[in-house]
Amino acid sequence: MPDPYALDALVGGILEGSRPHIARAITLVESKLPAHRDRSRELLRELATHTGTDTVRVGISGVPGAGKSTFIDALGTRLVDAGHKVGVLAVDPSSSRTGGSILGDRTRMGELASRENAYIRPSPSGNHLGGVARATRESMLILEGAGFDVIIVETVGVGQSEVAVSGMVDTFLMLALARSGDQLQGIKRGILEMVDVIGVNKADGDREGDARVAAREMRIAMKLISSAEEHRIPQVLPCSAYTGMGLDELWKAVLDHRADLEASGGLATRRAQQQVDWLWAMAEEEVRSSLHRSESVQAVRAGLEQQIASGQLSALEGVQELLSRWRQDVINSGAELFRL
Ligand code: GDP
């Protein structure tokens, strides 16, 4: 049987924008098999000169129900109709628990999914954010290699995955909803600090007035919490994924943010810092997973946990035991323990 991941064929197919090749390459980078990791690395090296600089990389977050998929469907369709090639990826580390990811689901983005120049891929499954984020990031590079010039990375508004996504995009857009009382309630401070643009969604019908008021209040609040020396204050705009109101303005805000970054040299700095952060994220993820993969660690794990739970052993003693076993395994079989 021919090798489905033959490098030359994959690279050639991706550069021509062939969907089957893109799909196969994304399956490859999502794989955790050591041979596949090796091949992924070669593939990304080949694609390196074809990725990056001209792409607009946008992260979109918001609590479930904020309207992310409806919004991406509407915005993405507009962008495709304006001549862009739009890729939609997702980071949802919980997707393996629910047996499939809702984020980035093609059925939720029916209009966009029907477009030739759109590519939608749900979140890779995996328990660990590190692995899921890695696969998403590598998928982004494949899509860029295939000529996609807008990459949207969707995530849920719960915290850690936002950090991972902000580490791979240029601009972070958050979808919020109008609520009574404190408009920023429910939005974690840490997330607000990452946000570059805010859309107050569902500004239609009866809710339009509330959304406009909420946007105004949020704008004031964002001014108050952004310190003067910090980067620019996020733009806050009402929008409706249903009617399309505000979508063009939000996209313009995304492009303005990116243009500002570019003009100040911040885009190159941001991407360079992302690479450095990525180095450490991958190294830490590898160390963590090798610890769990280590057979010597696995052999004592249940016993140690039990001893610690019953108070026979302190956690401090336990960790020494664990680490000395892991260290031995690393010395004996390092290459197999580390899979990157
Ligand atoms: P997600 O969980 O953030 O992806 O949210 P969905 O896109 O699935 O939307 C959640 C619900 O809000 C669905 O019932 C949508 O039809 C609805 N919705 C999404 N966007 C809008 C909008 O702009 N206006 C109104 N009125 N409802 C919307």
Tab-separated table of C-alpha atoms and ligand atoms in Angstrom:
chain	number	residue	atom	x	y	z
A	1	MET	CA	0.000	0.000	0.000
A	2	PRO	CA	1.430	3.424	-0.856
A	3	ASP	CA	2.403	5.566	2.110
A	4	PRO	CA	-0.535	7.946	2.691
A	5	TYR	CA	1.867	10.386	4.305
A	6	ALA	CA	4.566	10.365	1.616
A	7	LEU	CA	6.259	13.705	2.102
A	8	ASP	CA	6.621	14.943	-1.477
A	9	ALA	CA	3.040	14.142	-2.354
A	10	LEU	CA	1.746	15.801	0.792
A	11	VAL	CA	3.793	18.954	0.325
A	12	GLY	CA	2.887	19.196	-3.360
A	13	GLY	CA	-0.803	18.638	-2.656
A	14	ILE	CA	-0.907	21.187	0.163
A	15	LEU	CA	0.821	23.868	-1.876
A	16	GLU	CA	-1.783	23.321	-4.603
A	17	GLY	CA	-4.514	23.690	-2.005
A	18	SER	CA	-5.809	20.142	-2.422
A	19	ARG	CA	-8.401	19.402	0.280
A	20	PRO	CA	-7.687	15.652	0.568
A	21	HIS	CA	-4.010	16.440	1.099
A	22	ILE	CA	-4.802	19.112	3.674
A	23	ALA	CA	-7.082	16.691	5.525
A	24	ARG	CA	-4.454	13.968	5.486
A	25	ALA	CA	-1.737	16.326	6.696
A	26	ILE	CA	-3.911	17.517	9.569
A	27	THR	CA	-4.600	13.900	10.539
A	28	LEU	CA	-0.842	13.378	10.494
A	29	VAL	CA	-0.069	16.292	12.819
A	30	GLU	CA	-2.866	15.237	15.162
A	31	SER	CA	-1.316	11.786	15.507
A	32	LYS	CA	0.761	10.986	18.552
A	33	LEU	CA	2.595	8.050	16.969
A	34	PRO	CA	6.373	8.600	17.025
A	35	ALA	CA	6.739	7.871	13.285
A	36	HIS	CA	3.986	10.374	12.541
A	37	ARG	CA	5.594	12.994	14.751
A	38	ASP	CA	8.816	12.589	12.786
A	39	ARG	CA	6.974	12.964	9.503
A	40	SER	CA	5.025	15.984	10.799
A	41	ARG	CA	8.260	17.706	11.660
A	42	GLU	CA	9.630	17.134	8.175
A	43	LEU	CA	6.388	18.328	6.644
A	44	LEU	CA	6.339	21.549	8.673
A	45	ARG	CA	9.955	22.190	7.810
A	46	GLU	CA	9.117	21.891	4.098
A	47	LEU	CA	6.156	24.220	4.483
A	48	ALA	CA	7.994	26.779	6.611
A	49	THR	CA	8.782	29.157	3.777
A	50	HIS	CA	5.141	29.196	2.699
A	51	THR	CA	3.546	30.084	6.026
A	52	GLY	CA	2.975	33.077	8.167
A	53	THR	CA	3.596	36.647	7.295
A	54	ASP	CA	0.555	37.555	5.237
A	55	THR	CA	-1.973	35.579	7.191
A	56	VAL	CA	-4.422	37.143	9.589
A	57	ARG	CA	-4.576	34.857	12.622
A	58	VAL	CA	-7.562	35.543	14.842
A	59	GLY	CA	-8.646	33.839	18.039
A	60	ILE	CA	-12.338	33.897	18.934
A	61	SER	CA	-13.613	33.047	22.374
A	62	GLY	CA	-16.782	33.434	24.352
A	63	VAL	CA	-18.850	31.393	26.759
A	64	PRO	CA	-20.963	28.585	25.285
A	65	GLY	CA	-24.061	30.163	23.804
A	66	ALA	CA	-22.390	33.507	23.095
A	67	GLY	CA	-22.894	32.748	19.423
A	68	LYS	CA	-19.363	31.849	18.348
A	69	SER	CA	-20.230	29.342	15.670
A	70	THR	CA	-23.080	31.457	14.285
A	71	PHE	CA	-20.723	34.430	14.228
A	72	ILE	CA	-17.866	32.552	12.563
A	73	ASP	CA	-20.300	31.157	10.010
A	74	ALA	CA	-21.522	34.656	9.134
A	75	LEU	CA	-18.154	36.417	9.271
A	76	GLY	CA	-16.293	33.620	7.508
A	77	THR	CA	-18.833	33.544	4.689
A	78	ARG	CA	-18.443	37.295	4.188
A	79	LEU	CA	-14.682	36.960	4.062
A	80	VAL	CA	-14.782	34.089	1.590
A	81	ASP	CA	-17.208	36.032	-0.589
A	82	ALA	CA	-14.759	38.940	-0.478
A	83	GLY	CA	-12.070	36.695	-1.929
A	84	HIS	CA	-10.331	35.316	1.156
A	85	LYS	CA	-9.535	31.707	1.943
A	86	VAL	CA	-10.724	31.066	5.476
A	87	GLY	CA	-9.606	28.245	7.765
A	88	VAL	CA	-11.442	27.546	11.022
A	89	LEU	CA	-9.735	25.521	13.729
A	90	ALA	CA	-10.623	24.960	17.354
A	91	VAL	CA	-8.997	24.366	20.707
A	92	ASP	CA	-11.144	22.458	23.140
A	93	PRO	CA	-9.224	20.123	25.409
A	94	SER	CA	-12.444	18.745	26.863
A	95	SER	CA	-13.610	17.425	23.518
A	96	SER	CA	-12.427	13.875	24.238
A	97	ARG	CA	-14.595	13.745	27.332
A	98	THR	CA	-17.740	14.555	25.479
A	99	GLY	CA	-16.788	12.158	22.710
A	100	GLY	CA	-16.421	14.800	20.067
A	101	SER	CA	-15.897	18.461	19.818
A	102	ILE	CA	-18.646	20.933	19.283
A	103	LEU	CA	-16.198	23.688	18.533
A	104	GLY	CA	-15.379	24.127	14.913
A	105	ASP	CA	-18.110	21.665	14.046
A	106	ARG	CA	-18.946	21.887	10.363
A	107	THR	CA	-22.612	21.218	10.931
A	108	ARG	CA	-22.830	24.355	13.066
A	109	MET	CA	-21.275	26.423	10.290
A	110	GLY	CA	-23.364	25.181	7.434
A	111	GLU	CA	-23.112	28.187	5.159
A	112	LEU	CA	-19.357	28.546	5.494
A	113	ALA	CA	-18.806	24.792	5.211
A	114	SER	CA	-20.467	24.822	1.804
A	115	ARG	CA	-17.867	27.261	0.444
A	116	GLU	CA	-14.988	25.963	-1.614
A	117	ASN	CA	-12.587	28.461	-0.058
A	118	ALA	CA	-13.343	27.548	3.533
A	119	TYR	CA	-11.839	24.757	5.565
A	120	ILE	CA	-13.355	23.860	8.932
A	121	ARG	CA	-11.747	21.403	11.293
A	122	PRO	CA	-13.109	20.573	14.755
A	123	SER	CA	-10.832	20.498	17.770
A	124	PRO	CA	-8.496	17.515	17.845
A	125	SER	CA	-9.383	15.207	20.686
A	126	GLY	CA	-7.036	14.913	23.619
A	127	ASN	CA	-7.085	15.240	27.353
A	128	HIS	CA	-4.258	17.663	27.509
A	129	LEU	CA	-4.405	21.207	26.386
A	130	GLY	CA	-0.735	21.059	25.390
A	131	GLY	CA	-1.300	18.292	22.854
A	132	VAL	CA	-4.511	19.808	21.517
A	133	ALA	CA	-2.872	23.226	21.142
A	134	ARG	CA	0.125	21.733	19.380
A	135	ALA	CA	-2.039	19.965	16.821
A	136	THR	CA	-4.089	23.111	16.232
A	137	ARG	CA	-1.012	25.237	15.793
A	138	GLU	CA	0.498	22.803	13.329
A	139	SER	CA	-2.805	22.574	11.448
A	140	MET	CA	-2.723	26.344	11.132
A	141	LEU	CA	0.660	26.150	9.423
A	142	ILE	CA	-0.664	23.538	6.995
A	143	LEU	CA	-3.618	25.743	6.075
A	144	GLU	CA	-1.300	28.699	5.589
A	145	GLY	CA	0.873	26.552	3.352
A	146	ALA	CA	-2.263	25.810	1.337
A	147	GLY	CA	-2.849	29.514	0.799
A	148	PHE	CA	-5.422	30.238	3.497
A	149	ASP	CA	-4.985	33.879	4.424
A	150	VAL	CA	-7.437	34.110	7.322
A	151	ILE	CA	-7.178	31.594	10.135
A	152	ILE	CA	-9.816	31.659	12.847
A	153	VAL	CA	-9.096	29.679	15.996
A	154	GLU	CA	-12.192	29.163	18.108
A	155	THR	CA	-12.126	28.343	21.788
A	156	VAL	CA	-14.411	28.179	24.809
A	157	GLY	CA	-14.382	31.026	27.293
A	158	VAL	CA	-13.025	29.174	30.271
A	159	GLY	CA	-9.449	30.287	30.763
A	160	GLN	CA	-6.533	28.015	30.008
A	161	SER	CA	-7.400	27.358	26.390
A	162	GLU	CA	-7.578	31.125	25.790
A	163	VAL	CA	-3.999	31.415	26.925
A	164	ALA	CA	-3.003	28.704	24.474
A	165	VAL	CA	-4.920	30.347	21.638
A	166	SER	CA	-3.594	33.822	22.334
A	167	GLY	CA	-0.176	32.221	21.993
A	168	MET	CA	-0.875	31.375	18.365
A	169	VAL	CA	-2.882	34.310	16.999
A	170	ASP	CA	-2.232	37.983	16.247
A	171	THR	CA	-5.559	39.298	17.442
A	172	PHE	CA	-7.939	37.964	20.040
A	173	LEU	CA	-11.631	38.687	19.640
A	174	MET	CA	-14.091	37.953	22.383
A	175	LEU	CA	-17.817	37.619	21.940
A	176	ALA	CA	-19.762	38.830	24.947
A	177	LEU	CA	-23.450	39.178	25.672
A	178	ALA	CA	-25.384	42.045	27.177
A	179	ARG	CA	-26.317	41.318	30.753
A	180	SER	CA	-27.912	43.372	33.426
A	181	GLY	CA	-25.651	44.828	36.070
A	182	ASP	CA	-21.917	44.523	35.787
A	183	GLN	CA	-21.196	43.985	32.122
A	184	LEU	CA	-17.842	42.482	32.777
A	185	GLN	CA	-19.142	39.984	35.249
A	186	GLY	CA	-18.466	36.436	34.246
A	187	ILE	CA	-15.525	37.417	32.105
A	188	LYS	CA	-12.346	36.458	33.821
A	189	ARG	CA	-9.890	39.257	34.370
A	190	GLY	CA	-7.092	37.162	32.903
A	191	ILE	CA	-9.055	36.763	29.680
A	192	LEU	CA	-9.802	40.470	29.461
A	193	GLU	CA	-6.096	41.157	29.530
A	194	MET	CA	-5.617	39.038	26.426
A	195	VAL	CA	-8.519	40.483	24.491
A	196	ASP	CA	-7.908	42.903	21.614
A	197	VAL	CA	-11.440	43.340	20.287
A	198	ILE	CA	-14.832	42.698	21.908
A	199	GLY	CA	-18.085	42.063	20.068
A	200	VAL	CA	-21.295	42.308	22.068
A	201	ASN	CA	-23.327	39.779	20.118
A	202	LYS	CA	-27.062	39.284	19.592
A	203	ALA	CA	-27.615	42.998	19.082
A	204	ASP	CA	-30.861	42.396	17.218
A	205	GLY	CA	-34.597	42.549	17.839
A	206	ASP	CA	-35.479	43.293	21.458
A	207	ARG	CA	-31.889	42.929	22.539
A	208	GLU	CA	-30.363	45.523	20.298
A	209	GLY	CA	-30.727	48.399	22.750
A	210	ASP	CA	-29.285	46.364	25.628
A	211	ALA	CA	-26.324	45.326	23.520
A	212	ARG	CA	-25.559	48.896	22.555
A	213	VAL	CA	-25.730	50.029	26.171
A	214	ALA	CA	-23.575	47.081	27.224
A	215	ALA	CA	-20.991	47.908	24.576
A	216	ARG	CA	-20.817	51.501	25.766
A	217	GLU	CA	-20.425	50.440	29.392
A	218	MET	CA	-17.784	47.889	28.522
A	219	ARG	CA	-15.874	50.464	26.547
A	220	ILE	CA	-15.694	52.682	29.632
A	221	ALA	CA	-14.778	49.758	31.861
A	222	MET	CA	-12.018	48.659	29.509
A	223	LYS	CA	-10.553	52.156	29.621
A	224	LEU	CA	-10.521	52.021	33.391
A	225	ILE	CA	-8.857	48.657	33.683
A	226	SER	CA	-6.282	49.187	30.950
A	227	SER	CA	-3.347	51.015	32.400
A	228	ALA	CA	-1.975	53.903	30.348
A	229	GLU	CA	1.304	52.322	29.414
A	230	GLU	CA	-0.367	49.124	28.347
A	231	HIS	CA	-1.091	48.379	24.708
A	232	ARG	CA	-4.158	49.884	23.113
A	233	ILE	CA	-7.558	49.664	24.680
A	234	PRO	CA	-9.741	47.029	23.039
A	235	GLN	CA	-12.456	48.266	20.728
A	236	VAL	CA	-15.926	47.217	21.867
A	237	LEU	CA	-18.658	46.992	19.237
A	238	PRO	CA	-22.195	45.642	19.196
A	239	CYS	CA	-22.931	43.041	16.530
A	240	SER	CA	-25.425	40.471	15.405
A	241	ALA	CA	-24.395	37.220	13.828
A	242	TYR	CA	-28.039	36.913	12.722
A	243	THR	CA	-28.510	40.185	10.891
A	244	GLY	CA	-24.860	40.819	10.067
A	245	MET	CA	-24.963	44.189	11.832
A	246	GLY	CA	-21.501	45.198	13.022
A	247	LEU	CA	-19.626	42.311	11.412
A	248	ASP	CA	-17.765	44.498	8.948
A	249	GLU	CA	-16.878	46.959	11.707
A	250	LEU	CA	-15.584	44.154	13.919
A	251	TRP	CA	-13.477	42.768	11.123
A	252	LYS	CA	-12.114	46.232	10.522
A	253	ALA	CA	-11.253	46.467	14.233
A	254	VAL	CA	-9.355	43.167	13.921
A	255	LEU	CA	-7.432	44.451	10.905
A	256	ASP	CA	-6.775	47.799	12.622
A	257	HIS	CA	-5.356	46.026	15.621
A	258	ARG	CA	-3.119	43.950	13.402
A	259	ALA	CA	-2.039	46.966	11.345
A	260	ASP	CA	-1.117	48.835	14.531
A	261	LEU	CA	0.921	45.873	15.682
A	262	GLU	CA	2.654	45.693	12.350
A	263	ALA	CA	3.397	49.417	12.230
A	264	SER	CA	4.911	49.419	15.698
A	265	GLY	CA	7.004	46.330	15.003
A	266	GLY	CA	4.820	44.548	17.537
A	267	LEU	CA	3.644	41.856	15.167
A	268	ALA	CA	7.135	40.518	14.582
A	269	THR	CA	7.879	40.785	18.304
A	270	ARG	CA	4.648	39.036	19.186
A	271	ARG	CA	5.257	36.180	16.771
A	272	ALA	CA	8.868	35.833	17.894
A	273	GLN	CA	7.773	35.712	21.536
A	274	GLN	CA	5.111	33.153	20.596
A	275	GLN	CA	7.845	30.956	19.170
A	276	VAL	CA	9.853	31.219	22.368
A	277	ASP	CA	6.799	30.523	24.521
A	278	TRP	CA	5.997	27.641	22.233
A	279	LEU	CA	9.436	26.171	22.761
A	280	TRP	CA	8.791	26.023	26.484
A	281	ALA	CA	5.217	24.873	26.180
A	282	MET	CA	6.305	21.938	24.045
A	283	ALA	CA	9.231	21.069	26.280
A	284	GLU	CA	7.050	21.171	29.384
A	285	GLU	CA	4.348	19.130	27.708
A	286	GLU	CA	6.894	16.502	26.687
A	287	VAL	CA	8.379	16.283	30.152
A	288	ARG	CA	4.929	15.976	31.676
A	289	SER	CA	3.741	13.300	29.317
A	290	SER	CA	6.983	11.328	29.532
A	291	LEU	CA	6.502	11.224	33.288
A	292	HIS	CA	3.100	9.641	32.846
A	293	ARG	CA	4.324	7.342	30.105
A	294	SER	CA	7.291	6.039	32.091
A	295	GLU	CA	6.772	2.352	32.885
A	296	SER	CA	8.757	2.561	36.100
A	297	VAL	CA	6.531	5.404	37.244
A	298	GLN	CA	3.426	3.498	36.242
A	299	ALA	CA	4.654	0.439	38.144
A	300	VAL	CA	4.713	2.272	41.474
A	301	ARG	CA	2.011	4.794	40.888
A	302	ALA	CA	-0.975	3.050	42.499
A	303	GLY	CA	1.045	1.940	45.520
A	304	LEU	CA	2.539	5.361	46.079
A	305	GLU	CA	-0.781	7.111	45.744
A	306	GLN	CA	-2.292	4.727	48.237
A	307	GLN	CA	0.545	5.216	50.742
A	308	ILE	CA	0.265	8.953	50.462
A	309	ALA	CA	-3.508	8.956	50.747
A	310	SER	CA	-3.312	6.854	53.904
A	311	GLY	CA	-0.636	9.054	55.431
A	312	GLN	CA	2.121	6.412	55.453
A	313	LEU	CA	4.244	8.508	53.169
A	314	SER	CA	4.454	12.251	52.687
A	315	ALA	CA	3.923	13.760	49.241
A	316	LEU	CA	7.445	15.128	49.463
A	317	GLU	CA	8.929	11.661	49.911
A	318	GLY	CA	6.633	10.313	47.249
A	319	VAL	CA	7.746	12.829	44.674
A	320	GLN	CA	11.366	11.905	45.222
A	321	GLU	CA	10.556	8.269	44.625
A	322	LEU	CA	8.588	9.097	41.487
A	323	LEU	CA	11.226	11.364	40.060
A	324	SER	CA	14.096	8.992	40.708
A	325	ARG	CA	12.226	6.261	38.846
A	326	TRP	CA	11.396	8.601	36.002
A	327	ARG	CA	15.007	9.785	35.828
A	328	GLN	CA	16.179	6.201	35.525
A	329	ASP	CA	13.743	5.608	32.695
A	330	VAL	CA	14.889	8.741	30.906
A	331	ILE	CA	18.495	7.565	31.122
A	332	ASN	CA	17.621	4.076	29.899
A	333	SER	CA	15.117	4.862	27.203
A	334	GLY	CA	15.007	8.609	26.640
A	335	ALA	CA	14.367	8.448	22.925
A	336	GLU	CA	11.229	6.400	23.386
A	337	LEU	CA	9.962	8.417	26.299
A	338	PHE	CA	10.155	11.656	24.392
A	339	ARG	CA	8.031	11.661	21.316
A	340	LEU	CA	8.311	15.044	19.764
B	1	GDP	P1	-21.654	29.121	20.684
B	1	GDP	O1	-21.940	28.096	21.724
B	1	GDP	O2	-20.925	30.284	21.262
B	1	GDP	O3	-20.976	28.565	19.470
B	1	GDP	O4	-23.064	29.717	20.235
B	1	GDP	P2	-23.979	29.356	18.978
B	1	GDP	O5	-23.443	29.970	17.734
B	1	GDP	O6	-24.263	27.899	18.952
B	1	GDP	O7	-25.270	30.164	19.362
B	1	GDP	C1	-25.986	29.924	20.565
B	1	GDP	C2	-27.453	30.347	20.371
B	1	GDP	O8	-27.524	31.742	20.154
B	1	GDP	C3	-28.078	29.683	19.155
B	1	GDP	O9	-29.411	29.369	19.460
B	1	GDP	C4	-27.994	30.756	18.104
B	1	GDP	O10	-29.015	30.620	17.143
B	1	GDP	C5	-28.151	32.020	18.915
B	1	GDP	N1	-27.476	33.178	18.297
B	1	GDP	C6	-26.198	33.187	17.795
B	1	GDP	N2	-25.934	34.409	17.281
B	1	GDP	C7	-27.018	35.171	17.461
B	1	GDP	C8	-27.363	36.532	17.143
B	1	GDP	O11	-26.593	37.302	16.577
B	1	GDP	N3	-28.592	36.961	17.513
B	1	GDP	C9	-29.480	36.165	18.159
B	1	GDP	N4	-30.658	36.684	18.494
B	1	GDP	N5	-29.199	34.890	18.472
B	1	GDP	C10	-28.001	34.390	18.127
